[in-house]
Each structure stands twice: as C-alpha cells, then as structure tokens.
PDB file of C-alpha atoms in Angstrom:
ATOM      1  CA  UNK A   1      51.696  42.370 -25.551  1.00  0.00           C
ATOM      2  CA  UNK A   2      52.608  38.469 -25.189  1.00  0.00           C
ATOM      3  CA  UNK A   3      52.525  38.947 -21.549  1.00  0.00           C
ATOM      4  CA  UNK A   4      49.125  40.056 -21.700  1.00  0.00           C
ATOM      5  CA  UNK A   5      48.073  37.024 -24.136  1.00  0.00           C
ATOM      6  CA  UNK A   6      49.544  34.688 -22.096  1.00  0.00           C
ATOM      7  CA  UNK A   7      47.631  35.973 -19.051  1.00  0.00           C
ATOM      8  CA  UNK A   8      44.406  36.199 -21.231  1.00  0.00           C
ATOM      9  CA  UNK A   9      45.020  32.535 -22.008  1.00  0.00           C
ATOM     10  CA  UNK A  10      45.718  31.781 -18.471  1.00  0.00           C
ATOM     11  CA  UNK A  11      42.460  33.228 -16.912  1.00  0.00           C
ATOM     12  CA  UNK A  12      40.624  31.341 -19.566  1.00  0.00           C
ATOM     13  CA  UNK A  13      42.284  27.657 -18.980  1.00  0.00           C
ATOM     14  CA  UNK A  14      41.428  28.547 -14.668  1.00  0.00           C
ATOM     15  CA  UNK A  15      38.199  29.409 -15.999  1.00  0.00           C
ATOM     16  CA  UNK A  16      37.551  26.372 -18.047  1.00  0.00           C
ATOM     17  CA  UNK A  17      39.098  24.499 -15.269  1.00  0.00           C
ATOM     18  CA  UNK A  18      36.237  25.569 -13.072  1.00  0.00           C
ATOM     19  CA  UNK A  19      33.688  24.952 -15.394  1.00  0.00           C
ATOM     20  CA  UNK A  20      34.510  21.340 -15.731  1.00  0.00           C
ATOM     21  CA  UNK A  21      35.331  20.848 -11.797  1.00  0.00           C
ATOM     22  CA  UNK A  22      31.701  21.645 -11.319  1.00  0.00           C
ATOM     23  CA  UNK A  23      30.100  19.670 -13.729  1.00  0.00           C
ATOM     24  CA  UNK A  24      32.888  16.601 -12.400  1.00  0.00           C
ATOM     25  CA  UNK A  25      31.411  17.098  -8.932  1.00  0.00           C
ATOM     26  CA  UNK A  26      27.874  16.738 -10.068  1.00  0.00           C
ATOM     27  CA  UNK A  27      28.575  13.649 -11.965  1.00  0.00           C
ATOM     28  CA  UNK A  28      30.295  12.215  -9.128  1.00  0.00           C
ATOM     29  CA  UNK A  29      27.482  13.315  -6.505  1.00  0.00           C
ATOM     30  CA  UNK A  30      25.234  11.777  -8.935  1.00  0.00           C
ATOM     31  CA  UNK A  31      26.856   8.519  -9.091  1.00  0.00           C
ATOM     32  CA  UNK A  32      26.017   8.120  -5.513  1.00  0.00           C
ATOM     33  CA  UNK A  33      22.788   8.360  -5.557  1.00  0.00           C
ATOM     34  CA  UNK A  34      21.936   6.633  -8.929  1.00  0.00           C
ATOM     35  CA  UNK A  35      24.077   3.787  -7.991  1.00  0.00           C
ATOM     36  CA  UNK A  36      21.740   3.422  -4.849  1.00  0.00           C
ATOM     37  CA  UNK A  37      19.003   2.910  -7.152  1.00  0.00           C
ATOM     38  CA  UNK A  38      20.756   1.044  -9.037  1.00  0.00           C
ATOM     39  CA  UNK A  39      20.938  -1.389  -7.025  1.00  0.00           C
ATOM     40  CA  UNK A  40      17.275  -1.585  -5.275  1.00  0.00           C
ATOM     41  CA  UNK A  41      16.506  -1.868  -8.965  1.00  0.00           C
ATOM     42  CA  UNK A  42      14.262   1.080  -9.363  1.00  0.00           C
ATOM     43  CA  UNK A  43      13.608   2.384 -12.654  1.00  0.00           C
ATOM     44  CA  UNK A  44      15.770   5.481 -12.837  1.00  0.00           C
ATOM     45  CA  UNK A  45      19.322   4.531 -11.701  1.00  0.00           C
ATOM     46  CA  UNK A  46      22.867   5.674 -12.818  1.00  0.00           C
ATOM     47  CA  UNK A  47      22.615   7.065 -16.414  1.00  0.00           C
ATOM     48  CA  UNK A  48      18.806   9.129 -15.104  1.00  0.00           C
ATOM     49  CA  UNK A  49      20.470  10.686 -11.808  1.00  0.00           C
ATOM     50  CA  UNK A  50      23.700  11.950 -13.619  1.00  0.00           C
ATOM     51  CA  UNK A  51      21.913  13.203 -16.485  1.00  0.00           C
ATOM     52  CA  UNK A  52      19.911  15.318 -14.188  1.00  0.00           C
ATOM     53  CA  UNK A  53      22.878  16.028 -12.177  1.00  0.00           C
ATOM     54  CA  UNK A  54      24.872  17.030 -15.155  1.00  0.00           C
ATOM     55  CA  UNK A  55      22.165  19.309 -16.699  1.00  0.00           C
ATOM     56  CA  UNK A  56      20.775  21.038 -13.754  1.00  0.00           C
ATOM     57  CA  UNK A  57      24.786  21.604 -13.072  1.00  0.00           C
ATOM     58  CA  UNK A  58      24.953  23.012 -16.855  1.00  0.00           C
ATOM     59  CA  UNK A  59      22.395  25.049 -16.884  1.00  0.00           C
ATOM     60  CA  UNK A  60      23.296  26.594 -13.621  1.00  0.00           C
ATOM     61  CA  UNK A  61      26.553  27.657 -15.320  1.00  0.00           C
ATOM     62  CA  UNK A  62      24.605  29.001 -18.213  1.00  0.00           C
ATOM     63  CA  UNK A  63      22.677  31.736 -16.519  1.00  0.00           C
ATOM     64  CA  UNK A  64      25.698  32.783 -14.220  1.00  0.00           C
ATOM     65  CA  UNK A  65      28.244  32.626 -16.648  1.00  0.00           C
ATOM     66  CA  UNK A  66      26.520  32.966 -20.209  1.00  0.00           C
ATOM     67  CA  UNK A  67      24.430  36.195 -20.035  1.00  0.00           C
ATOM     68  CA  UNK A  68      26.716  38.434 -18.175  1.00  0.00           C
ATOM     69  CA  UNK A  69      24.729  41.684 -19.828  1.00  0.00           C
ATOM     70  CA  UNK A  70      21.359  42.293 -21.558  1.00  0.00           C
ATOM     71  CA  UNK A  71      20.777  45.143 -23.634  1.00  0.00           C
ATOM     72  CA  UNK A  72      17.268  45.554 -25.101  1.00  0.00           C
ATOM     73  CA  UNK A  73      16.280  48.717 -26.707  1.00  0.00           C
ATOM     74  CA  UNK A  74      18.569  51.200 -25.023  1.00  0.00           C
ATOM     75  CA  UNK A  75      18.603  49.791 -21.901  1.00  0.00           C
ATOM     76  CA  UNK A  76      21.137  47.431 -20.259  1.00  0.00           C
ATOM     77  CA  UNK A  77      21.409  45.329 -17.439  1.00  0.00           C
ATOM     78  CA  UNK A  78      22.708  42.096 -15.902  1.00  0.00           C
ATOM     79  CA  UNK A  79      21.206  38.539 -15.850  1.00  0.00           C
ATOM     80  CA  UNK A  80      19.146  36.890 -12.902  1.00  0.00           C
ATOM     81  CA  UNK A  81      20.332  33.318 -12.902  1.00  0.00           C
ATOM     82  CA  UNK A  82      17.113  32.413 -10.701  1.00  0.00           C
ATOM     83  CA  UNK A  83      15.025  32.538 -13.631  1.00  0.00           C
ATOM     84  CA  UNK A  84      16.590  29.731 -14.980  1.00  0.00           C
ATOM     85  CA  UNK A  85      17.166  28.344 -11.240  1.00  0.00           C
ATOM     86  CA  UNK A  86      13.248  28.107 -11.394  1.00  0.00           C
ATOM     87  CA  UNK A  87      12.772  26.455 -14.407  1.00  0.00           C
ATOM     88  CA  UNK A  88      15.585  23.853 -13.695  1.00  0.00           C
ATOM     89  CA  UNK A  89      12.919  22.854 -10.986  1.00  0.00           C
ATOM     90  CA  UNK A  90       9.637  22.894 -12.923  1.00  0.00           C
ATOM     91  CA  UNK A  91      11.408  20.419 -15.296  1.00  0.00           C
ATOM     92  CA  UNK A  92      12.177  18.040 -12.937  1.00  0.00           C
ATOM     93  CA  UNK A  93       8.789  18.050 -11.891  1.00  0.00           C
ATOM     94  CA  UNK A  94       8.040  16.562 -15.515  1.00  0.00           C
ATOM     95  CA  UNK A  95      11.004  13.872 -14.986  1.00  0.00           C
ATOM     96  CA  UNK A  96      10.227  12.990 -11.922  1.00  0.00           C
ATOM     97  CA  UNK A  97       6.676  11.869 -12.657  1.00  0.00           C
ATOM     98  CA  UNK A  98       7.409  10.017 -15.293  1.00  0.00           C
ATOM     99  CA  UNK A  99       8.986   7.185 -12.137  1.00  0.00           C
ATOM    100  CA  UNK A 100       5.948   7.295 -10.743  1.00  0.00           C
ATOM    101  CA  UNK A 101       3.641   4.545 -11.583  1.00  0.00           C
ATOM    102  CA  UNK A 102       0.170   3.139 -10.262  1.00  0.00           C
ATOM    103  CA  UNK A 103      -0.962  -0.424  -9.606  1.00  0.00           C
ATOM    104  CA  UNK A 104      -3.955  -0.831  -7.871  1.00  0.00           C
ATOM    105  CA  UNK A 105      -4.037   0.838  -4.612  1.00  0.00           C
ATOM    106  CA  UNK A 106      -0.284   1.028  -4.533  1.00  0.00           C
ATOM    107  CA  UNK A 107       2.284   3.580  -6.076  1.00  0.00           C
ATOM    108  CA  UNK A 108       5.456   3.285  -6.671  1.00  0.00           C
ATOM    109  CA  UNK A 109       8.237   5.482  -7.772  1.00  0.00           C
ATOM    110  CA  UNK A 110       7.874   8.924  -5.417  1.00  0.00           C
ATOM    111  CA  UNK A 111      11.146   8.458  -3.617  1.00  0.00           C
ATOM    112  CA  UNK A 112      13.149   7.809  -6.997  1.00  0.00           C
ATOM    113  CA  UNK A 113      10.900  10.977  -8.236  1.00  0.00           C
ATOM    114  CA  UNK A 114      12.824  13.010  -4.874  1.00  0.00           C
ATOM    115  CA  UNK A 115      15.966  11.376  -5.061  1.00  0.00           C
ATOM    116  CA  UNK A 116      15.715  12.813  -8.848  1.00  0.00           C
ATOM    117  CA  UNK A 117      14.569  16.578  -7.691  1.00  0.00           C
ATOM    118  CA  UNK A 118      17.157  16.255  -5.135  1.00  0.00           C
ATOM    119  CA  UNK A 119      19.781  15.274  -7.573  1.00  0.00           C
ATOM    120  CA  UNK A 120      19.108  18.362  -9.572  1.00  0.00           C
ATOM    121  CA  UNK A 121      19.556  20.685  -6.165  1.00  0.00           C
ATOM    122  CA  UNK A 122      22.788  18.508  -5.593  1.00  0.00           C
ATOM    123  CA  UNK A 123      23.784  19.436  -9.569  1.00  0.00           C
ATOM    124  CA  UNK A 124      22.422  23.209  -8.953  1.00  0.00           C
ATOM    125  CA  UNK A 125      24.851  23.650  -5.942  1.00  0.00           C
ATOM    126  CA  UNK A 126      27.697  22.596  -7.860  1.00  0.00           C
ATOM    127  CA  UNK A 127      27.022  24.752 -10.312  1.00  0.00           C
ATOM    128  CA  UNK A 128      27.194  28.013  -7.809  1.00  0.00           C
ATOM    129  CA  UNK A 129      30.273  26.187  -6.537  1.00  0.00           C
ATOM    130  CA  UNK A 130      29.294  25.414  -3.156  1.00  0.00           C
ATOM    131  CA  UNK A 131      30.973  21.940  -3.216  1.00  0.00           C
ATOM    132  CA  UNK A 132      30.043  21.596   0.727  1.00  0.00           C
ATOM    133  CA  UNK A 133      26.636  21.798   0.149  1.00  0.00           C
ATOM    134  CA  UNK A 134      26.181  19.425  -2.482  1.00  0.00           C
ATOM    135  CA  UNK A 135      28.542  16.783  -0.446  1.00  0.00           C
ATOM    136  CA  UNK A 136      26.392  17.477   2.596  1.00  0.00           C
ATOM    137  CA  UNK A 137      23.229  17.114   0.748  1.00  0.00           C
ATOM    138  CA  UNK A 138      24.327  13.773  -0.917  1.00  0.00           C
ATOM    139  CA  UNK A 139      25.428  12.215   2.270  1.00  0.00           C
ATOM    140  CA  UNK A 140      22.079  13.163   4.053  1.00  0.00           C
ATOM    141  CA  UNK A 141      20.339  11.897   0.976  1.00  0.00           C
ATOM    142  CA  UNK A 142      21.932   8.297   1.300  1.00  0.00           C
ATOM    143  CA  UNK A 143      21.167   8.056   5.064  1.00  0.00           C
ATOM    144  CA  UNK A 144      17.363   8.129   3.870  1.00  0.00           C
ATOM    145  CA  UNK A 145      17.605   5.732   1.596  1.00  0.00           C
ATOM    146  CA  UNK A 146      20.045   3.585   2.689  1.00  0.00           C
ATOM    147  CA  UNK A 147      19.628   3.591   7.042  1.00  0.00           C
ATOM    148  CA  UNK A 148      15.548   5.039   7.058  1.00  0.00           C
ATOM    149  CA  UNK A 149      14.891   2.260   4.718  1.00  0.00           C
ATOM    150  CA  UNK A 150      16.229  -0.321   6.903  1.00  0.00           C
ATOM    151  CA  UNK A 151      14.751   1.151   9.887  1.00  0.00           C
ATOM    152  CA  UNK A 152      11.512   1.338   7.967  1.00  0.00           C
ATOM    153  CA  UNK A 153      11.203  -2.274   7.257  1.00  0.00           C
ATOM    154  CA  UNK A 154      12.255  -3.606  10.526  1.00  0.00           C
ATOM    155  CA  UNK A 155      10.569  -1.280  12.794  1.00  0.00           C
ATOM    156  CA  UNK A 156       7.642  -0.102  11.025  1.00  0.00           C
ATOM    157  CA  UNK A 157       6.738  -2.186   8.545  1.00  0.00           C
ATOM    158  CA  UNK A 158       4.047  -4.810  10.681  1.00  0.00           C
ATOM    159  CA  UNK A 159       3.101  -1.498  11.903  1.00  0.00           C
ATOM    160  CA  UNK A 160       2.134   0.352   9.300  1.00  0.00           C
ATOM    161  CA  UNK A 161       0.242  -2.311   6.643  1.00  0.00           C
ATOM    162  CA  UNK A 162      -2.513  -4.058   7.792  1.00  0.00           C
ATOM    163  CA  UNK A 163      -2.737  -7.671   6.344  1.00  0.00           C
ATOM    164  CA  UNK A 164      -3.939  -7.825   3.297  1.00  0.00           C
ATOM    165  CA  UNK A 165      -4.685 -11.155   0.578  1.00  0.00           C
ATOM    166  CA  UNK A 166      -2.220 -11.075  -2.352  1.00  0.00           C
ATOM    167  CA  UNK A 167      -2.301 -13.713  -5.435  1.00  0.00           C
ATOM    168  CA  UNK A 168       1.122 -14.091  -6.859  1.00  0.00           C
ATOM    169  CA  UNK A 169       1.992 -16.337 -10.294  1.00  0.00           C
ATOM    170  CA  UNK A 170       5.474 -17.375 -11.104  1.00  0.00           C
ATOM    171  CA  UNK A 171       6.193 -18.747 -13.933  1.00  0.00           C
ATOM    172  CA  UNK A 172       9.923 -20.383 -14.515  1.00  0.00           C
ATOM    173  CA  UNK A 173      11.515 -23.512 -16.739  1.00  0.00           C
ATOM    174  CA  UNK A 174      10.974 -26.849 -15.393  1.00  0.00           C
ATOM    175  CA  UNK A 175      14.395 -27.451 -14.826  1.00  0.00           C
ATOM    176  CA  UNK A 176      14.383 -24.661 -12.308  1.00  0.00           C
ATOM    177  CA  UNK A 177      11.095 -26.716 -10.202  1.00  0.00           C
ATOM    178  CA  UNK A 178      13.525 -27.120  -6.936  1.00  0.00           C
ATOM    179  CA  UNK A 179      14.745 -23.515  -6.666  1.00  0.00           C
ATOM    180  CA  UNK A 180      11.108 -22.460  -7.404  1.00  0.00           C
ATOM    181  CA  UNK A 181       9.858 -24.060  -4.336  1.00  0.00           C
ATOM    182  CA  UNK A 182      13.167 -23.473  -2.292  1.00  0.00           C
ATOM    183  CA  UNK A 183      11.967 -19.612  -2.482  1.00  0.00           C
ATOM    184  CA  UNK A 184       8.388 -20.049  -1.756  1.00  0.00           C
ATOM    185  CA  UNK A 185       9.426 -21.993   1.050  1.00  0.00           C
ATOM    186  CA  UNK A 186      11.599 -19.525   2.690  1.00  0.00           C
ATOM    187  CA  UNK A 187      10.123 -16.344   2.178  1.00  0.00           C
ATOM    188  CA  UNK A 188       6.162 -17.106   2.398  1.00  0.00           C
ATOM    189  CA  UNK A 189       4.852 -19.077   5.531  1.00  0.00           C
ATOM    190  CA  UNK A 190       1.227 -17.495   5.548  1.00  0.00           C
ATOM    191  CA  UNK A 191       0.123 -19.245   2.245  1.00  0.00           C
ATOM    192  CA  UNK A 192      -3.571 -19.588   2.633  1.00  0.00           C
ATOM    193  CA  UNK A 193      -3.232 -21.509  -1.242  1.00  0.00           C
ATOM    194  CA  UNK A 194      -0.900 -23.410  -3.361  1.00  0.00           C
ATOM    195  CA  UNK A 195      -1.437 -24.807  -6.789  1.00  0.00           C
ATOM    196  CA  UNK A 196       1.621 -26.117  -8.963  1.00  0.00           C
ATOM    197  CA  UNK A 197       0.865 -27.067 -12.766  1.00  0.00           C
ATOM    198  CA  UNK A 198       3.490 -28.026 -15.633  1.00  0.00           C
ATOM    199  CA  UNK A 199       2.653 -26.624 -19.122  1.00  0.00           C
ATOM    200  CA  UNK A 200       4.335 -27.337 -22.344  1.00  0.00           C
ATOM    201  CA  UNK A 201       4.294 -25.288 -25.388  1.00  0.00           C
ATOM    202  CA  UNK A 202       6.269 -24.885 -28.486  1.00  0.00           C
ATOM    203  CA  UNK A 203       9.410 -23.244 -26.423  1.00  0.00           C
ATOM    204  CA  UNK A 204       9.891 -26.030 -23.805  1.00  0.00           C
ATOM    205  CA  UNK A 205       8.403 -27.231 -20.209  1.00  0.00           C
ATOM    206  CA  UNK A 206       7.620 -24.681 -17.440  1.00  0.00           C
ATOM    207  CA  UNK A 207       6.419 -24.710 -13.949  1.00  0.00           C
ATOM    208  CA  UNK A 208       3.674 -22.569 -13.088  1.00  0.00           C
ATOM    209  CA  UNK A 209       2.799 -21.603  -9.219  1.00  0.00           C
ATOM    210  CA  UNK A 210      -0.167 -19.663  -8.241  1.00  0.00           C
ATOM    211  CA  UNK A 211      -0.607 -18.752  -4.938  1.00  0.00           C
ATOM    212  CA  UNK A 212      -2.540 -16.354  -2.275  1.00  0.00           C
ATOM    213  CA  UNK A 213      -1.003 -15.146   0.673  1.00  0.00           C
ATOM    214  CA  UNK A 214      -1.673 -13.012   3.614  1.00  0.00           C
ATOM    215  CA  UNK A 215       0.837 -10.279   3.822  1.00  0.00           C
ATOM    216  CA  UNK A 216       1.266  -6.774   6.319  1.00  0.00           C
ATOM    217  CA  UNK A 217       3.679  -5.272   3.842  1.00  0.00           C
ATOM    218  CA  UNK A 218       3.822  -3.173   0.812  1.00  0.00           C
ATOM    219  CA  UNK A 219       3.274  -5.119  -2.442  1.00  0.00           C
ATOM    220  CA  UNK A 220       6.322  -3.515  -3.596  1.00  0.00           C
ATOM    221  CA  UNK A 221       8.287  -5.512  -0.534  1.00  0.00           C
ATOM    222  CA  UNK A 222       6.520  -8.468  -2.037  1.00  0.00           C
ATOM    223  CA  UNK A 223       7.814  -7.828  -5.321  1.00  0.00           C
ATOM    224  CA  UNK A 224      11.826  -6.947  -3.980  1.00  0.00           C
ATOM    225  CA  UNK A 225      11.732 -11.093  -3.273  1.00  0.00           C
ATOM    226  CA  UNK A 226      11.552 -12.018  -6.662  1.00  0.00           C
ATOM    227  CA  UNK A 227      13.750  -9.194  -8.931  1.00  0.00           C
ATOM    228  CA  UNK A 228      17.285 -10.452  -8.510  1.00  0.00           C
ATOM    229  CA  UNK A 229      15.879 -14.236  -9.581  1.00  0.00           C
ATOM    230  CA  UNK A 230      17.109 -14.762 -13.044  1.00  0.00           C
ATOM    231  CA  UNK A 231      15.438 -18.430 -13.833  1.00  0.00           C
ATOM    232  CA  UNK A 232      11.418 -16.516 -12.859  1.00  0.00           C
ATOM    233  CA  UNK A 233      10.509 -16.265 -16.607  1.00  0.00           C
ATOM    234  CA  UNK A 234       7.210 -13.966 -15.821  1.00  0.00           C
ATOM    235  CA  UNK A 235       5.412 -12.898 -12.428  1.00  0.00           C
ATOM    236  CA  UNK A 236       2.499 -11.667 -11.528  1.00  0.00           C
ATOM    237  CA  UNK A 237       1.312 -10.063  -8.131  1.00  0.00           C
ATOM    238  CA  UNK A 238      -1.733  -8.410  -7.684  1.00  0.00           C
ATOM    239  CA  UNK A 239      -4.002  -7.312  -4.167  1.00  0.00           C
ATOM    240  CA  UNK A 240      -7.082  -9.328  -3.698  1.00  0.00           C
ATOM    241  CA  UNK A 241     -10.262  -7.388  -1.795  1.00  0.00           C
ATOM    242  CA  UNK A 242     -11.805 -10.002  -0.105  1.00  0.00           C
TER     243      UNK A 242
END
C-alpha cells in the first residue's frame, strides 16, 4: 500500500515536472523574441511576448491534459485539444492588432503583430512538448528580424521608397542646443529647410527646430534616429504631399 502511494506521488511530481518544463521553455523562447523588440523599441516587448508565450503554452496544456473525458447525457468521449488550438489563434488575432497603428500613409506595428502570433505557435509547441520545434522556430524568427532587417535597410531600402518631403519638429532644453544640431548634422544632409527659434515659458528655455527634408525611407526609419535621445523633450514628424 505505501509502495503504491509513493509511486502515485512519484508519477505526479514527473508529471508536474513536465508541466512546468513546458511553460519554462516558452518563457525562455519568449524572452528571445520580446527582448528583440525590446530593444528596436517597439511597443510590445518582453512582458507582451512572454505573456503570450506563457498563455498560449497554458492553454495548450489545458485541453491535452485537463479534459481527459467528456460525458454528456449518456455518452462519453475524449477531448479534441484543437478546439482550443483554434481559439488560441483567433485571440491573438485581437492582440496582435492592437500593435498596429496608422499615421498617415504609413503603418506601423505588423511585424511586432507576427512576431506576437508567432510567439503563441512558439508557446503552443511547447505545450505539445516538441521542444525542437519551438527552438527551431525561434531561431528562424530572429534571423528575420535581426539579419532581413539589416539586409532590408542596406540593400533595399533606396530601392523600395521613393523620395518623399517630411517636416520634422524637435523640441529639447536649451542647454542641450549643441547636441541638437550635432544630430541634425549627421544624420540629415538633404534639408531643403531649417528654422531654429528659442522659447521660454514658465518651465525654463527650449530650443525648437523645424525642418523639411527629402527622404527615400520609411518614416518609421526617420523616427528610429531620434528614440534612444533622452534630452528631445517632444517630436514631431509628419509626410508632406507636395
């Protein structure tokens, strides 16, 4: 009798073992590809990716391990875990639209919306297990982003975008006037205008410049110059049809 509890209690720590392997792995997968857009600074990074991860991985679990038997009026029989499978991915859908946003003619946010429904395949296959999968899948997913994006921008990108007028406002402290113009310097040398005015209000001095350039690339690429600069206080990009 104690041999049999002990074996009971055995099966069930392996078990639970299992269970929190898988949902490890999908965490872990996760982190890979939330920390990758992390750092491009999109708007779903770590926490988004291994929530979606961890769930997806959860309820896979659920309908394989949950509802081993259904009996409804006299008749029994066992559970189809690609019912929930299917709505794991219909959810997503919802999740992943919620990155994408609109700003003029431009939109941003699909590939974090795919690297979201991927995430939730990546969290699925850990779920069933298949550990090989989900590695394989995460590694091909951070070539895309990481080496396609690269080859994107230096191969494609005066290729793709035909030049197009953009007006861009920063606005930063005074004290930061020499870094200001250190940056438009060095990352704008098709400035077709230029117009620097100080403006003081009740919160100090600041340095506004407004100007319109002609740029073949994505206002998005425009927008990547400016998002790691601390001492911008507000900016303002928008495409000008001329």
């Amino acid at each position: 009798m104690d041999l049999i509890k002990f074996n009971d209690f055995n099966n069930m720590f392996n078990f639970e073992f299992i269970l929190l392997l898988r949902i490890g792995a999908s965490i872990l997968f996760a982190f890979l590809l939330g920390l990758e857009r992390e750092i491009t600074g999109k708007f779903a990074g770590l926490r988004t990716h291994i929530l979606v991860s961890a769930g997806a991985c959860v309820f896979t679990l659920l309908s394989i391990y949950a509802f081993k038997m259904q009996v409804t009026e006299g008749f029994a029989g066992v559970n189809d875990p690609a019912r929930i499978a299917a709505q794991i991915i219909t959810g997503i859908g919802f999740i992943g639209a919620g990155t994408v946003m609109r700003h003029g003619n431009n939109i941003y946010g699909i590939t974090t919306a795919a690297t979201l429904w991927m995430c939730a395949a990546i969290g699925m296959a850990c779920g069933t297990g298949m550990f090989g999968m989900a590695a394989t899948a995460t590694i091909f997913s951070l070539i895309v982003l990481i080496l396609v994006r690269k080859f994107e921008r230096n191969f494609l990108s005066s290729k793709s975008y035909e030049s197009k007028m953009m007006e861009i406002k920063l606005t930063s402290p005074i004290v930061h006037l020499e870094a200001m113009n250190q940056l438009v310097d060095k990352n704008f040398d098709k400035i077709q205008k230029i117009e620097r005015k100080i403006i003081n209000d009740a919160k100090g001095s600041y340095i506004v410049i407004k100007m319109r350039i002609l740029a073949n690339c994505p206002l998005s690429e425009v927008n990547d110059t400016f998002k790691d600069k601390d001492f911008i206080e507000k900016l303002e990009i928008q495409e000008i049809d001329e």
